[in-house]
Coordinates of C-alpha atoms and ligand atoms in Angstrom, one line a residue:
M1 CA -126.9 -97.3 24.3
K2 CA -128.1 -96.6 27.8
K3 CA -131.9 -96.3 29.5
N4 CA -133.9 -94.2 27.6
S5 CA -132.9 -95.2 24.2
G6 CA -135.0 -98.4 23.7
L7 CA -137.0 -95.8 21.6
M8 CA -134.2 -95.8 19.2
T9 CA -135.0 -99.6 17.4
P10 CA -133.2 -99.9 14.0
E11 CA -136.5 -99.3 12.2
Y12 CA -136.4 -95.7 14.4
L13 CA -132.7 -95.1 13.9
Q14 CA -133.0 -96.0 10.2
G15 CA -135.8 -93.4 9.9
L16 CA -133.6 -90.3 11.2
R17 CA -131.0 -91.1 8.7
D18 CA -133.3 -90.5 5.5
C19 CA -133.3 -87.2 6.9
V20 CA -130.1 -86.4 6.4
P21 CA -126.9 -87.2 4.2
A22 CA -124.9 -90.9 4.3
G23 CA -123.2 -90.4 7.5
Q24 CA -124.0 -87.5 9.5
V25 CA -126.1 -89.6 11.8
R26 CA -123.3 -91.3 14.5
L27 CA -124.2 -93.4 17.8
N28 CA -122.2 -93.4 20.9
E29 CA -120.4 -90.4 19.9
D30 CA -117.4 -89.2 22.0
M31 CA -118.6 -85.9 22.6
A32 CA -115.0 -85.2 24.6
L33 CA -114.8 -84.8 20.4
H34 CA -117.3 -82.0 20.3
T35 CA -116.5 -79.9 22.8
T36 CA -113.8 -77.6 24.1
F37 CA -113.1 -78.9 27.4
R38 CA -112.2 -82.0 25.8
L39 CA -114.5 -84.4 28.2
G40 CA -117.5 -85.7 29.1
G41 CA -119.0 -89.1 28.0
P42 CA -121.1 -90.3 25.0
A43 CA -124.4 -89.3 22.9
D44 CA -126.8 -91.9 22.1
V45 CA -127.0 -90.6 19.2
F46 CA -125.4 -87.8 17.3
V47 CA -126.8 -85.4 13.5
C48 CA -124.9 -83.3 11.8
P49 CA -127.3 -81.5 9.3
T50 CA -125.6 -79.4 6.8
S51 CA -129.5 -78.0 6.0
A52 CA -132.2 -75.6 7.6
D53 CA -134.8 -78.5 5.9
E54 CA -132.8 -81.7 7.3
L55 CA -132.5 -80.1 10.3
S56 CA -136.7 -79.4 10.6
A57 CA -136.6 -82.8 9.0
V58 CA -134.8 -84.0 11.6
L59 CA -137.2 -82.0 14.3
K60 CA -140.4 -83.3 12.5
Y61 CA -139.3 -86.7 13.2
L62 CA -137.8 -86.7 16.7
A63 CA -141.6 -85.0 17.7
K64 CA -143.0 -88.3 17.4
Q65 CA -141.2 -90.0 20.2
P66 CA -140.5 -88.9 23.3
I67 CA -136.8 -88.6 22.9
P68 CA -134.9 -85.7 24.3
L69 CA -132.9 -83.3 21.8
L70 CA -129.4 -81.1 22.9
I71 CA -128.7 -78.1 20.5
I72 CA -125.1 -77.8 19.9
G73 CA -122.9 -75.9 18.3
R74 CA -118.5 -75.9 18.8
G75 CA -119.2 -76.7 22.7
S76 CA -116.9 -73.9 23.4
N77 CA -119.3 -73.5 26.7
L78 CA -120.6 -76.9 27.5
I79 CA -119.8 -79.7 30.1
V80 CA -121.0 -82.5 29.6
R81 CA -121.1 -85.3 32.5
D82 CA -119.3 -88.2 32.2
G83 CA -122.3 -90.3 31.8
G84 CA -122.9 -88.7 28.3
I85 CA -126.3 -87.9 26.6
R86 CA -129.4 -89.7 26.6
G87 CA -131.1 -89.8 23.1
V88 CA -130.3 -87.0 20.6
V89 CA -127.6 -84.5 20.0
V90 CA -127.8 -82.2 16.9
K91 CA -124.3 -80.0 15.6
L92 CA -125.1 -77.2 13.9
G93 CA -121.4 -76.7 12.1
E94 CA -120.1 -77.7 9.2
G95 CA -123.2 -77.7 6.3
F96 CA -125.2 -75.4 8.3
D97 CA -122.3 -72.8 7.6
H98 CA -123.4 -70.3 4.9
V99 CA -122.9 -66.9 4.8
T100 CA -123.7 -64.2 2.2
I101 CA -122.7 -60.6 1.9
E102 CA -124.2 -57.4 0.3
G103 CA -123.3 -53.9 1.5
T104 CA -122.9 -53.8 4.6
Y105 CA -124.9 -56.6 5.7
I106 CA -124.6 -59.8 6.6
T107 CA -127.2 -63.2 6.5
A108 CA -125.6 -65.8 8.1
E109 CA -126.4 -69.5 9.1
A110 CA -125.8 -70.5 12.6
G111 CA -123.3 -73.4 12.3
V112 CA -120.4 -70.8 11.1
A113 CA -116.6 -70.2 13.7
L114 CA -117.1 -67.0 15.1
A115 CA -113.8 -66.6 14.3
A116 CA -114.4 -67.3 10.1
L117 CA -117.2 -65.2 10.2
S118 CA -115.5 -62.2 12.0
W119 CA -112.9 -62.5 9.8
K120 CA -114.9 -62.2 6.5
A121 CA -116.9 -59.7 7.8
A122 CA -112.9 -58.0 7.8
E123 CA -112.1 -59.7 4.5
A124 CA -115.2 -57.4 3.1
S125 CA -113.6 -54.5 4.5
L126 CA -117.1 -54.7 7.6
A127 CA -116.1 -52.9 11.2
G128 CA -118.0 -53.7 13.7
F129 CA -117.9 -57.6 14.4
E130 CA -114.1 -57.5 15.7
F131 CA -114.8 -58.6 19.0
A132 CA -116.0 -61.9 18.0
A133 CA -112.6 -63.3 16.5
G134 CA -111.5 -64.6 19.1
I135 CA -114.4 -66.4 20.9
P136 CA -114.6 -69.9 19.9
G137 CA -117.6 -70.1 19.2
S138 CA -120.3 -71.4 16.5
L139 CA -123.0 -68.0 15.5
G140 CA -125.9 -70.1 16.1
G141 CA -124.0 -70.7 20.6
A142 CA -122.9 -66.9 19.9
L143 CA -126.3 -65.5 19.4
V144 CA -128.1 -68.5 22.3
M145 CA -125.9 -67.1 24.8
N146 CA -125.3 -63.0 23.5
A147 CA -121.6 -63.9 24.0
G148 CA -119.5 -60.3 23.8
A149 CA -116.1 -59.9 24.3
Y150 CA -113.8 -56.3 24.7
G151 CA -116.8 -53.9 25.0
G152 CA -118.6 -56.6 21.8
E153 CA -122.0 -57.9 21.9
M154 CA -124.0 -60.0 19.5
C155 CA -127.2 -58.2 20.8
Q156 CA -124.8 -55.0 18.8
V157 CA -125.3 -56.4 15.1
V158 CA -128.3 -58.8 14.9
D159 CA -131.0 -57.4 13.3
W160 CA -132.8 -60.7 13.3
V161 CA -132.8 -64.4 14.5
D162 CA -134.7 -67.2 12.3
C163 CA -135.8 -69.2 14.8
M164 CA -136.2 -73.1 14.1
D165 CA -139.2 -74.3 16.7
R166 CA -139.3 -78.4 17.2
G167 CA -141.9 -78.9 15.5
G168 CA -139.4 -77.3 12.5
N169 CA -141.2 -74.5 12.3
V170 CA -138.8 -71.7 11.6
R171 CA -140.2 -67.9 12.6
R172 CA -137.6 -64.4 12.2
R173 CA -137.6 -62.8 15.6
S174 CA -136.2 -59.4 15.7
N175 CA -133.6 -57.7 17.8
A176 CA -135.8 -56.6 19.9
E177 CA -137.6 -59.8 20.4
M178 CA -134.5 -61.9 21.3
E179 CA -134.6 -60.2 24.0
Y180 CA -131.1 -59.9 24.7
A181 CA -129.6 -59.4 28.2
Y182 CA -126.1 -59.9 29.9
R183 CA -125.3 -63.4 28.2
H184 CA -128.7 -64.1 28.1
S185 CA -131.7 -64.4 24.9
I186 CA -135.3 -65.1 25.0
L187 CA -134.1 -68.2 23.1
H188 CA -132.9 -69.4 27.3
D189 CA -136.5 -70.2 27.6
T190 CA -137.8 -70.6 24.5
D191 CA -136.3 -74.4 23.6
E192 CA -135.9 -72.7 19.8
I193 CA -133.2 -73.5 17.5
A194 CA -131.2 -70.2 15.9
I195 CA -130.9 -71.0 12.5
G196 CA -129.2 -68.3 11.3
A197 CA -129.1 -64.4 11.4
G198 CA -129.1 -61.2 9.5
L199 CA -126.3 -58.9 10.9
N200 CA -126.1 -54.8 11.0
L201 CA -121.9 -54.2 10.7
R202 CA -120.7 -51.0 9.5
A203 CA -118.2 -49.8 6.8
G204 CA -114.3 -49.7 7.3
V205 CA -110.9 -50.1 6.6
R206 CA -110.7 -53.7 6.0
E207 CA -105.9 -53.6 7.0
D208 CA -107.4 -50.8 9.9
I209 CA -110.0 -54.1 10.6
E210 CA -107.9 -56.4 10.8
A211 CA -105.5 -55.0 13.0
Q212 CA -108.4 -54.3 15.5
I213 CA -108.3 -58.2 14.9
K214 CA -104.9 -59.5 15.8
E215 CA -104.5 -56.9 18.9
L216 CA -108.0 -58.4 20.3
N217 CA -106.5 -61.6 20.0
A218 CA -103.3 -60.7 21.0
R219 CA -104.5 -59.7 24.1
R220 CA -106.5 -62.9 25.2
A221 CA -104.1 -64.6 24.5
S222 CA -101.7 -62.8 26.8
K223 CA -104.2 -62.8 29.9
Q224 CA -106.4 -66.7 29.0
P225 CA -105.2 -70.8 29.4
L226 CA -105.8 -71.2 25.5
N227 CA -103.1 -73.3 25.2
W228 CA -105.1 -76.1 27.5
P229 CA -108.9 -77.0 26.8
S230 CA -111.5 -75.3 29.0
A231 CA -115.3 -73.4 28.0
G232 CA -113.4 -70.3 29.0
S233 CA -115.0 -67.9 31.2
V234 CA -116.7 -70.4 34.0
F235 CA -119.1 -68.1 36.0
K236 CA -121.3 -64.9 34.9
R237 CA -119.9 -61.7 36.4
P238 CA -121.4 -60.8 38.9
P239 CA -123.1 -57.3 39.5
G240 CA -121.0 -55.1 40.6
N241 CA -117.7 -56.9 40.6
Y242 CA -115.7 -59.2 38.8
A243 CA -115.1 -63.1 38.9
G244 CA -111.7 -63.1 37.6
P245 CA -110.3 -60.9 40.4
L246 CA -112.6 -62.0 43.7
I247 CA -111.1 -65.7 42.9
E248 CA -107.8 -65.1 42.8
S249 CA -108.0 -63.3 46.1
A250 CA -110.0 -66.2 47.4
G251 CA -106.1 -67.7 47.6
L252 CA -107.5 -70.5 44.6
K253 CA -105.3 -70.0 41.9
G254 CA -104.4 -73.7 40.7
F255 CA -106.9 -75.1 42.9
R256 CA -106.5 -78.4 41.5
I257 CA -109.2 -81.9 42.1
G258 CA -107.8 -84.0 39.5
G259 CA -107.7 -83.1 36.1
A260 CA -110.0 -79.7 36.5
M261 CA -107.3 -77.0 37.5
V262 CA -108.3 -73.3 38.3
S263 CA -105.8 -71.5 35.7
K264 CA -102.7 -70.0 37.8
L265 CA -102.7 -66.9 34.6
H266 CA -107.0 -66.4 34.4
A267 CA -108.8 -68.0 37.4
N268 CA -112.0 -67.2 35.8
F269 CA -111.0 -70.2 34.3
I270 CA -111.0 -74.2 34.6
V271 CA -108.5 -76.0 32.5
N272 CA -108.4 -79.6 31.6
V273 CA -104.4 -79.7 32.4
G274 CA -105.4 -83.9 31.9
G275 CA -107.5 -86.5 32.1
A276 CA -110.2 -84.3 33.3
T277 CA -113.6 -86.5 34.0
A278 CA -116.9 -83.0 34.3
A279 CA -117.2 -84.8 37.7
D280 CA -113.8 -82.8 38.3
V281 CA -114.7 -79.6 36.7
L282 CA -118.2 -79.6 38.6
A283 CA -115.9 -80.3 42.4
V284 CA -114.3 -78.1 41.1
I285 CA -116.7 -74.9 40.4
E286 CA -118.5 -75.9 43.8
H287 CA -115.3 -75.9 46.0
V288 CA -114.8 -72.2 43.7
Q289 CA -118.0 -71.0 44.8
Q290 CA -118.6 -72.1 48.8
T291 CA -115.7 -70.4 49.0
V292 CA -115.8 -67.1 47.6
L293 CA -119.2 -67.4 48.5
A294 CA -117.5 -68.0 52.3
Q295 CA -115.0 -65.4 52.2
H296 CA -117.0 -62.5 49.3
G297 CA -120.5 -63.4 50.3
I298 CA -120.5 -63.4 46.3
K299 CA -122.7 -66.2 44.8
M300 CA -121.0 -66.9 42.0
E301 CA -123.6 -68.4 39.0
P302 CA -122.2 -70.5 36.1
E303 CA -122.2 -69.2 32.7
V304 CA -121.3 -72.6 31.5
R305 CA -124.0 -75.0 30.2
V306 CA -124.2 -78.2 31.8
V307 CA -125.6 -81.2 30.1
G308 CA -126.2 -85.1 30.2
E309 CA -126.1 -87.3 33.1
D310 CA -123.9 -88.8 36.4
P311 CA -122.5 -92.2 35.3
A312 CA -124.3 -95.3 37.0
P313 CA -123.4 -95.9 40.3
Ligands
LIG401 C1 -111.4 -69.8 25.2 C2 -112.4 -69.9 25.4 C3 -112.7 -67.8 25.4 C4 -114.7 -67.9 24.9 N1 -114.1 -67.2 25.7 C5 -116.0 -66.0 25.3 C6 -115.6 -64.5 25.4 O1 -115.0 -63.9 25.2 N2 -117.0 -64.2 25.1 C7 -117.9 -65.0 25.4 O2 -119.1 -64.4 25.0 N3 -117.9 -66.6 26.1 C8 -116.3 -67.3 25.8 N4 -116.6 -67.9 25.5 C9 -117.8 -69.1 25.5 C10 -118.2 -69.9 24.9 O3 -117.5 -69.7 23.1 C11 -119.2 -68.7 24.1 O4 -120.3 -69.0 24.6 C12 -120.1 -69.0 22.7 O5 -121.1 -68.0 22.5 C13 -120.5 -70.7 23.1 O6 -121.0 -70.9 21.3 P1 -120.5 -72.4 21.0 O7 -121.3 -72.6 19.8 O8 -119.8 -73.1 21.3 O9 -122.1 -72.8 21.8 P2 -122.1 -74.6 22.1 O10 -121.6 -74.2 23.7 O11 -122.3 -75.6 21.6 O12 -123.8 -74.3 23.8 C14 -124.2 -73.3 24.9 C15 -125.5 -73.1 24.7 O13 -126.0 -72.9 24.0 C16 -127.2 -73.5 23.5 N5 -127.3 -73.8 21.4 C17 -125.5 -74.4 21.3 N6 -126.0 -73.6 19.8 C18 -127.5 -73.2 19.6 C19 -128.3 -72.9 18.4 N7 -127.8 -73.1 17.2 N8 -130.3 -73.1 18.8 C20 -130.4 -72.9 20.4 N9 -129.8 -72.8 21.7 C21 -128.2 -74.0 21.3 C22 -126.3 -75.1 23.4 O14 -128.1 -76.4 23.7 C23 -126.4 -75.0 24.8 O15 -127.0 -74.9 26.0 C24 -115.1 -68.6 25.6 C25 -115.0 -70.2 25.2 C26 -113.5 -71.0 26.0 C27 -113.4 -72.1 25.3

């Protein structure tokens, strides 16, 4: 462990271990294992609570000391810098993924994978969530990012979101209170954690819903470089424009630094073609931003979240 974690004495870590089942607190966890980009340095402490009560206990415990905390889902919108993450990373995933379906209403915990939830909805003949089947994130990450594809967006199906503050207290926010906008929710500003949601879908025909999922996934596979590690679209859609064509027309397809390359298939993807570091990816991002600004006068804003720190010099 590096600087900052001097606070984490063996006694302190034991207190954290007492909040979750055995084996759910790990030290120096390689974040490449928890990001779809497959890169990034280690997290000092990595915790996987398996219920809201455990998460609340973890948060209450962490609140006693000024230790930085990062919540992650499936790490599909993340770049972790090569020096890793000082403090504690809490992952909501396995165990934090219960789903109940009543009529056309789904109640689900944040750790469930969007793809699994989408197929569950289809199995129950519920339409309206097909768009999410190919997005490789968790429900929690999607609720925060207002993830969307092919004309669908989380804000179209969310009824409410249970949000836990850093003190471990839960508040239910209505759809309106989430203040959804393009790839944005109020949780970007509040530090709250999305722990679960109620989703309103509509009755449909199972075969049609499954066919629609397969068609959207096939469209995605033909247009996106899914055979390489990435974090999906790197840049947000600039107002009145599209990021991919702007980057492509700037001649940047195939532009490469180290193991990070602008995809030749979809220019808004940067792919890890082998051994990429976060520094490689960030250098490519900067080059794309500078080139597109110089050629088109458009400032490209990243959609991906960059966390952690650079390695010590
Ligand atoms: C191949 C590929 C295709 C993609 N296609 C799409 C697409 O079509 N549409 C789209 O919108 N996105 C797409 N993405 C991006 C990504 O899947 C979404 O942004 C997704 O919603 C992120 O979810 P996650 O669980 O992986 O979040 P993470 O990457 O783990 O986290 C993303 C951010 O949300 C925060 N966060 C995560 N979980 C929580 C929580 N429970 N409470 C509070 N904060 C939280 C994190 O701190 C971080 O800031 C794609 C990514 C890849 C790799």
